[in-house]
Short mmCIF file of C-alpha atoms in Angstrom, two decimals:
data_model
loop_
_atom_site.label_atom_id
_atom_site.label_comp_id
_atom_site.label_asym_id
_atom_site.label_seq_id
_atom_site.Cartn_x
_atom_site.Cartn_y
_atom_site.Cartn_z
CA UNK B 298 -18.56 -24.51 -27.02
CA UNK B 299 -16.95 -28.21 -26.59
CA UNK B 300 -18.43 -31.53 -26.72
CA UNK B 301 -17.93 -34.02 -23.93
CA UNK B 302 -19.00 -37.52 -23.94
CA UNK B 303 -21.57 -39.17 -21.78
CA UNK B 304 -18.53 -40.43 -19.00
CA UNK B 305 -17.25 -36.89 -20.00
CA UNK B 306 -19.59 -34.85 -19.41
CA UNK B 307 -21.01 -36.95 -15.94
CA UNK B 308 -17.28 -36.56 -14.06
CA UNK B 309 -17.94 -33.18 -14.65
CA UNK B 310 -21.27 -32.00 -13.70
CA UNK B 311 -19.85 -34.18 -10.40
CA UNK B 312 -17.03 -32.58 -9.61
CA UNK B 313 -18.62 -29.00 -10.64
CA UNK B 314 -21.73 -29.83 -7.45
CA UNK B 315 -18.89 -30.68 -5.60
CA UNK B 316 -16.76 -27.65 -5.67
CA UNK B 317 -19.54 -25.34 -5.64
CA UNK B 318 -22.40 -26.75 -2.39
CA UNK B 319 -17.54 -26.79 -0.76
CA UNK B 320 -17.85 -23.23 -1.94
CA UNK B 321 -21.54 -22.25 -1.05
CA UNK B 322 -21.02 -24.11 2.55
CA UNK B 323 -18.31 -22.02 3.27
CA UNK B 324 -19.59 -19.49 1.97
CA UNK B 325 -23.72 -19.98 3.41
CA UNK B 326 -23.49 -17.10 6.15
CA UNK B 327 -22.02 -15.04 4.11
CA UNK B 328 -23.99 -14.78 1.38
CA UNK B 329 -27.47 -15.70 4.01
CA UNK B 330 -27.75 -19.21 2.58
CA UNK B 331 -30.39 -21.51 4.38
CA UNK B 332 -31.17 -23.40 1.70
CA UNK B 333 -29.74 -25.43 -1.26
CA UNK B 334 -32.32 -26.89 -4.19
CA UNK B 335 -30.81 -29.09 -6.67
CA UNK B 336 -34.18 -29.33 -8.90
CA UNK B 337 -33.65 -31.60 -12.37
CA UNK B 338 -33.45 -34.67 -10.76
CA UNK B 339 -34.23 -36.78 -13.28
CA UNK B 340 -32.59 -36.38 -16.66
CA UNK B 341 -31.85 -38.46 -20.73
CA UNK B 342 -29.00 -37.06 -21.52
CA UNK B 343 -30.27 -36.84 -24.97
CA UNK B 344 -30.58 -33.13 -26.48
CA UNK B 345 -27.35 -31.44 -27.81
CA UNK B 346 -30.03 -28.01 -27.01
CA UNK B 347 -31.21 -28.55 -24.01
CA UNK B 348 -28.47 -28.15 -21.20
CA UNK B 349 -31.31 -28.76 -18.81
CA UNK B 350 -31.96 -32.60 -19.73
CA UNK B 351 -28.28 -32.68 -18.61
CA UNK B 352 -28.34 -31.39 -14.58
CA UNK B 353 -29.86 -34.17 -13.42
CA UNK B 354 -28.69 -36.61 -11.15
CA UNK B 355 -30.22 -39.52 -12.82
CA UNK B 356 -30.60 -41.08 -16.40
CA UNK B 357 -32.98 -42.17 -17.76
CA UNK B 358 -32.38 -44.26 -20.19
CA UNK B 359 -33.95 -45.70 -23.23
CA UNK B 360 -35.32 -48.58 -21.90
CA UNK B 361 -37.24 -46.73 -19.34
CA UNK B 362 -34.29 -47.92 -16.13
CA UNK B 363 -32.42 -45.36 -13.43
CA UNK B 364 -29.34 -45.12 -13.69
CA UNK B 365 -27.06 -42.77 -11.37
CA UNK B 366 -25.05 -40.41 -12.28
CA UNK B 367 -21.51 -39.47 -10.44
CA UNK B 368 -22.78 -36.36 -9.29
CA UNK B 369 -25.52 -38.64 -7.75
CA UNK B 370 -22.80 -38.83 -4.93
CA UNK B 371 -21.63 -35.67 -5.06
CA UNK B 372 -24.69 -34.44 -4.10
CA UNK B 373 -26.05 -37.88 -1.45
CA UNK B 374 -22.51 -37.13 0.31
CA UNK B 375 -22.77 -33.08 1.30
CA UNK B 376 -26.90 -33.49 1.71
CA UNK B 377 -26.16 -35.29 4.40
CA UNK B 378 -23.96 -34.37 5.92
CA UNK B 379 -25.38 -31.65 6.34
CA UNK B 380 -28.60 -32.91 7.23
CA UNK B 381 -26.92 -34.11 10.58
CA UNK B 382 -25.13 -30.96 11.43
CA UNK B 383 -21.71 -32.56 10.26
CA UNK B 384 -21.77 -28.85 8.80
CA UNK B 385 -21.15 -25.86 10.39
#
């Protein structure tokens, strides 16, 4: 298992999300996709065992603040483009 630091993991998550959105958007008609959902909006990014704890687009900091992760922009930019009809 490869372990990444928090910043590296956050950048990797954003790159993965961006690439996945691009590929699914390009193939959506062929695949019959009408909707893409992101299930986990907020994670603690604290668990060594629970991958879903790291899948949030926002991180819940120890003091209760929400911190945007790079993946939030990777999600919102294409989602807004799709919603606005700029993606065909």
